[in-house]
Amino acid sequence: MISDQNIFILHRDPRRLLIRVQIPGDDLVIHKLHALDMSYSLDERQAWWSTTTSRSNKWPPSIILCDANAQLGDTLSDAVGAQGLPQAQNSNGDHLHGFLLQYGMCAPGTFIDDDDAATWNANRIDYVLCDAALAPTVTRYFVDSSFDTSRNC
């Protein structure tokens, strides 16, 4: 059972929350990230990813919940596949893709064919990411369009 005694905040700032969840038989580090969008300069976005990488070097992630403002899908690797709404990879996608490869992670939704993978304005810019070793356990990936927290924020 997970309780507040099993959850430890490792780092938090307005765009990053890194926690450790300790459960019997497992110790997960979960990152919740909100990357800068394309309206920020390339230098600002690179600095954000550099800081994120620095934090991740200290606490490598097992799972990432990410509003990445990134498009992935036409540059393929062990981390990114061509399924689930492939798009032309943008510069935020370049950063995210490199980050995934650096930490041995993947975007499992890019390996599962899903006609409803859009997360924002017919694009996919938000991701649930995981350690590549966990990817085979993902059998379905979808967006629940009936759940919208933006109306309650």
PDB file of C-alpha atoms in Angstrom:
ATOM      1  CA  MET A   1       0.000   0.000   0.000  1.00  0.00           C
ATOM      2  CA  ILE A   2       1.221   3.485  -0.836  1.00  0.00           C
ATOM      3  CA  SER A   3       0.951   6.156   1.830  1.00  0.00           C
ATOM      4  CA  ASP A   4       2.607   9.492   2.453  1.00  0.00           C
ATOM      5  CA  GLN A   5       5.266   7.598   4.403  1.00  0.00           C
ATOM      6  CA  ASN A   6       6.324   5.864   1.151  1.00  0.00           C
ATOM      7  CA  ILE A   7       6.570   9.031  -0.947  1.00  0.00           C
ATOM      8  CA  PHE A   8       9.548  11.366  -0.747  1.00  0.00           C
ATOM      9  CA  ILE A   9       9.944  14.663  -2.585  1.00  0.00           C
ATOM     10  CA  LEU A  10      13.404  14.751  -4.104  1.00  0.00           C
ATOM     11  CA  HIS A  11      13.091  18.055  -5.956  1.00  0.00           C
ATOM     12  CA  ARG A  12      10.375  20.533  -6.811  1.00  0.00           C
ATOM     13  CA  ASP A  13      10.143  23.752  -8.725  1.00  0.00           C
ATOM     14  CA  PRO A  14       7.338  25.275 -10.822  1.00  0.00           C
ATOM     15  CA  ARG A  15       8.080  22.973 -13.807  1.00  0.00           C
ATOM     16  CA  ARG A  16       9.496  19.849 -12.175  1.00  0.00           C
ATOM     17  CA  LEU A  17       8.436  17.496  -9.407  1.00  0.00           C
ATOM     18  CA  LEU A  18      10.671  14.506  -8.690  1.00  0.00           C
ATOM     19  CA  ILE A  19       9.497  11.957  -6.152  1.00  0.00           C
ATOM     20  CA  ARG A  20      10.609   8.578  -4.876  1.00  0.00           C
ATOM     21  CA  VAL A  21       7.931   6.007  -4.189  1.00  0.00           C
ATOM     22  CA  GLN A  22       9.077   3.092  -2.054  1.00  0.00           C
ATOM     23  CA  ILE A  23       6.860   0.041  -2.138  1.00  0.00           C
ATOM     24  CA  PRO A  24       7.646  -3.544  -1.210  1.00  0.00           C
ATOM     25  CA  GLY A  25       9.909  -4.951  -3.877  1.00  0.00           C
ATOM     26  CA  ASP A  26      10.350  -1.698  -5.783  1.00  0.00           C
ATOM     27  CA  ASP A  27      11.755   1.772  -5.523  1.00  0.00           C
ATOM     28  CA  LEU A  28      10.440   4.085  -8.245  1.00  0.00           C
ATOM     29  CA  VAL A  29      11.583   7.580  -9.095  1.00  0.00           C
ATOM     30  CA  ILE A  30       8.794   9.453 -10.841  1.00  0.00           C
ATOM     31  CA  HIS A  31       9.301  12.759 -12.593  1.00  0.00           C
ATOM     32  CA  LYS A  32       6.463  15.121 -13.444  1.00  0.00           C
ATOM     33  CA  LEU A  33       7.832  17.595 -15.979  1.00  0.00           C
ATOM     34  CA  HIS A  34       6.405  20.605 -17.803  1.00  0.00           C
ATOM     35  CA  ALA A  35       8.846  21.617 -20.528  1.00  0.00           C
ATOM     36  CA  LEU A  36       8.982  25.102 -21.969  1.00  0.00           C
ATOM     37  CA  ASP A  37       6.863  25.479 -25.093  1.00  0.00           C
ATOM     38  CA  MET A  38       8.019  26.619 -28.509  1.00  0.00           C
ATOM     39  CA  SER A  39       7.288  30.289 -27.711  1.00  0.00           C
ATOM     40  CA  TYR A  40      10.463  30.311 -25.593  1.00  0.00           C
ATOM     41  CA  SER A  41      13.803  30.802 -27.305  1.00  0.00           C
ATOM     42  CA  LEU A  42      15.909  27.790 -28.212  1.00  0.00           C
ATOM     43  CA  ASP A  43      18.500  28.913 -25.626  1.00  0.00           C
ATOM     44  CA  GLU A  44      15.849  29.026 -22.875  1.00  0.00           C
ATOM     45  CA  ARG A  45      14.541  25.588 -23.832  1.00  0.00           C
ATOM     46  CA  GLN A  46      18.056  24.144 -23.968  1.00  0.00           C
ATOM     47  CA  ALA A  47      18.740  25.575 -20.497  1.00  0.00           C
ATOM     48  CA  TRP A  48      15.529  23.981 -19.179  1.00  0.00           C
ATOM     49  CA  TRP A  49      16.541  20.565 -20.552  1.00  0.00           C
ATOM     50  CA  SER A  50      20.080  20.994 -19.199  1.00  0.00           C
ATOM     51  CA  THR A  51      18.746  21.700 -15.700  1.00  0.00           C
ATOM     52  CA  THR A  52      16.317  18.789 -16.000  1.00  0.00           C
ATOM     53  CA  THR A  53      19.180  16.502 -17.019  1.00  0.00           C
ATOM     54  CA  SER A  54      21.236  17.684 -14.059  1.00  0.00           C
ATOM     55  CA  ARG A  55      18.387  16.823 -11.671  1.00  0.00           C
ATOM     56  CA  SER A  56      17.871  13.492 -13.426  1.00  0.00           C
ATOM     57  CA  ASN A  57      21.543  12.597 -13.108  1.00  0.00           C
ATOM     58  CA  LYS A  58      21.069  12.821  -9.358  1.00  0.00           C
ATOM     59  CA  TRP A  59      17.725  10.954  -9.372  1.00  0.00           C
ATOM     60  CA  PRO A  60      17.372   8.856 -12.569  1.00  0.00           C
ATOM     61  CA  PRO A  61      13.715   8.383 -13.498  1.00  0.00           C
ATOM     62  CA  SER A  62      11.752   5.148 -13.710  1.00  0.00           C
ATOM     63  CA  ILE A  63       8.602   6.857 -14.983  1.00  0.00           C
ATOM     64  CA  ILE A  64       8.055  10.344 -16.387  1.00  0.00           C
ATOM     65  CA  LEU A  65       4.733  12.138 -16.753  1.00  0.00           C
ATOM     66  CA  CYS A  66       5.574  14.922 -19.133  1.00  0.00           C
ATOM     67  CA  ASP A  67       3.934  17.882 -20.782  1.00  0.00           C
ATOM     68  CA  ALA A  68       6.918  17.947 -23.097  1.00  0.00           C
ATOM     69  CA  ASN A  69       5.577  20.355 -25.712  1.00  0.00           C
ATOM     70  CA  ALA A  70       7.457  17.976 -27.980  1.00  0.00           C
ATOM     71  CA  GLN A  71       6.530  16.200 -31.155  1.00  0.00           C
ATOM     72  CA  LEU A  72       8.063  12.781 -31.836  1.00  0.00           C
ATOM     73  CA  GLY A  73       7.671  10.144 -34.483  1.00  0.00           C
ATOM     74  CA  ASP A  74       9.749  10.618 -37.607  1.00  0.00           C
ATOM     75  CA  THR A  75      13.144  10.048 -35.962  1.00  0.00           C
ATOM     76  CA  LEU A  76      13.000   6.439 -34.820  1.00  0.00           C
ATOM     77  CA  SER A  77      15.099   4.635 -32.219  1.00  0.00           C
ATOM     78  CA  ASP A  78      14.783   2.173 -29.352  1.00  0.00           C
ATOM     79  CA  ALA A  79      13.173   5.053 -27.438  1.00  0.00           C
ATOM     80  CA  VAL A  80      10.692   6.319 -30.059  1.00  0.00           C
ATOM     81  CA  GLY A  81       8.588   4.320 -32.497  1.00  0.00           C
ATOM     82  CA  ALA A  82       6.424   5.292 -35.462  1.00  0.00           C
ATOM     83  CA  GLN A  83       2.985   4.419 -34.038  1.00  0.00           C
ATOM     84  CA  GLY A  84       0.329   6.402 -32.194  1.00  0.00           C
ATOM     85  CA  LEU A  85       0.249   9.670 -34.165  1.00  0.00           C
ATOM     86  CA  PRO A  86       3.777  10.017 -35.510  1.00  0.00           C
ATOM     87  CA  GLN A  87       4.748  13.621 -36.186  1.00  0.00           C
ATOM     88  CA  ALA A  88       7.719  15.529 -37.507  1.00  0.00           C
ATOM     89  CA  GLN A  89      10.099  15.788 -34.577  1.00  0.00           C
ATOM     90  CA  ASN A  90      10.501  19.398 -33.438  1.00  0.00           C
ATOM     91  CA  SER A  91      13.390  20.878 -31.435  1.00  0.00           C
ATOM     92  CA  ASN A  92      11.666  20.028 -28.139  1.00  0.00           C
ATOM     93  CA  GLY A  93      11.305  16.522 -29.550  1.00  0.00           C
ATOM     94  CA  ASP A  94      15.052  16.478 -30.201  1.00  0.00           C
ATOM     95  CA  HIS A  95      15.679  17.279 -26.532  1.00  0.00           C
ATOM     96  CA  LEU A  96      13.130  14.744 -25.288  1.00  0.00           C
ATOM     97  CA  HIS A  97      14.392  12.030 -27.630  1.00  0.00           C
ATOM     98  CA  GLY A  98      17.992  12.550 -26.499  1.00  0.00           C
ATOM     99  CA  PHE A  99      16.882  12.534 -22.865  1.00  0.00           C
ATOM    100  CA  LEU A 100      15.081   9.207 -23.336  1.00  0.00           C
ATOM    101  CA  LEU A 101      18.120   7.616 -24.966  1.00  0.00           C
ATOM    102  CA  GLN A 102      20.452   8.965 -22.273  1.00  0.00           C
ATOM    103  CA  TYR A 103      18.401   7.380 -19.484  1.00  0.00           C
ATOM    104  CA  GLY A 104      17.428   4.124 -21.225  1.00  0.00           C
ATOM    105  CA  MET A 105      13.785   5.146 -21.383  1.00  0.00           C
ATOM    106  CA  CYS A 106      11.119   5.068 -24.063  1.00  0.00           C
ATOM    107  CA  ALA A 107       7.811   6.560 -25.108  1.00  0.00           C
ATOM    108  CA  PRO A 108       5.674   3.394 -25.142  1.00  0.00           C
ATOM    109  CA  GLY A 109       2.764   5.159 -26.829  1.00  0.00           C
ATOM    110  CA  THR A 110       4.922   5.552 -29.934  1.00  0.00           C
ATOM    111  CA  PHE A 111       5.145   1.757 -30.251  1.00  0.00           C
ATOM    112  CA  ILE A 112       1.405   1.065 -29.917  1.00  0.00           C
ATOM    113  CA  ASP A 113      -0.954   1.813 -32.805  1.00  0.00           C
ATOM    114  CA  ASP A 114      -3.676   4.080 -31.443  1.00  0.00           C
ATOM    115  CA  ASP A 115      -5.939   6.247 -33.562  1.00  0.00           C
ATOM    116  CA  ASP A 116      -6.681   8.573 -30.636  1.00  0.00           C
ATOM    117  CA  ALA A 117      -3.234   9.617 -29.450  1.00  0.00           C
ATOM    118  CA  ALA A 118      -3.654  13.394 -29.743  1.00  0.00           C
ATOM    119  CA  THR A 119      -3.171  15.209 -26.456  1.00  0.00           C
ATOM    120  CA  TRP A 120      -3.551  18.839 -27.553  1.00  0.00           C
ATOM    121  CA  ASN A 121      -5.092  20.405 -30.680  1.00  0.00           C
ATOM    122  CA  ALA A 122      -4.708  17.232 -32.767  1.00  0.00           C
ATOM    123  CA  ASN A 123      -1.041  16.939 -31.761  1.00  0.00           C
ATOM    124  CA  ARG A 124       0.714  14.660 -29.325  1.00  0.00           C
ATOM    125  CA  ILE A 125       2.882  16.769 -27.015  1.00  0.00           C
ATOM    126  CA  ASP A 126       2.256  15.051 -23.663  1.00  0.00           C
ATOM    127  CA  TYR A 127       3.730  11.688 -22.754  1.00  0.00           C
ATOM    128  CA  VAL A 128       3.885   8.936 -20.190  1.00  0.00           C
ATOM    129  CA  LEU A 129       7.445   7.684 -20.451  1.00  0.00           C
ATOM    130  CA  CYS A 130       9.065   4.708 -18.794  1.00  0.00           C
ATOM    131  CA  ASP A 131      12.254   2.791 -18.320  1.00  0.00           C
ATOM    132  CA  ALA A 132      12.716   0.657 -21.432  1.00  0.00           C
ATOM    133  CA  ALA A 133      12.618  -2.467 -19.253  1.00  0.00           C
ATOM    134  CA  LEU A 134       9.019  -1.600 -18.289  1.00  0.00           C
ATOM    135  CA  ALA A 135       7.874  -1.020 -21.887  1.00  0.00           C
ATOM    136  CA  PRO A 136       6.882  -4.644 -22.631  1.00  0.00           C
ATOM    137  CA  THR A 137       4.322  -4.425 -19.831  1.00  0.00           C
ATOM    138  CA  VAL A 138       2.472  -1.591 -21.617  1.00  0.00           C
ATOM    139  CA  THR A 139      -0.292  -3.176 -23.675  1.00  0.00           C
ATOM    140  CA  ARG A 140      -2.510  -0.160 -24.243  1.00  0.00           C
ATOM    141  CA  TYR A 141      -1.914   3.559 -24.488  1.00  0.00           C
ATOM    142  CA  PHE A 142      -4.696   6.055 -25.009  1.00  0.00           C
ATOM    143  CA  VAL A 143      -5.914   9.533 -24.198  1.00  0.00           C
ATOM    144  CA  ASP A 144      -9.041   9.746 -22.066  1.00  0.00           C
ATOM    145  CA  SER A 145     -10.633  12.794 -23.674  1.00  0.00           C
ATOM    146  CA  SER A 146     -13.395  12.846 -21.063  1.00  0.00           C
ATOM    147  CA  PHE A 147     -10.837  13.800 -18.390  1.00  0.00           C
ATOM    148  CA  ASP A 148      -9.776  17.436 -18.614  1.00  0.00           C
ATOM    149  CA  THR A 149      -8.157  18.994 -15.580  1.00  0.00           C
ATOM    150  CA  SER A 150      -7.659  22.348 -17.300  1.00  0.00           C
ATOM    151  CA  ARG A 151     -11.265  23.214 -16.520  1.00  0.00           C
ATOM    152  CA  ASN A 152     -10.598  22.845 -12.816  1.00  0.00           C
ATOM    153  CA  CYS A 153      -7.285  24.701 -12.575  1.00  0.00           C
TER     154      CYS A 153
END
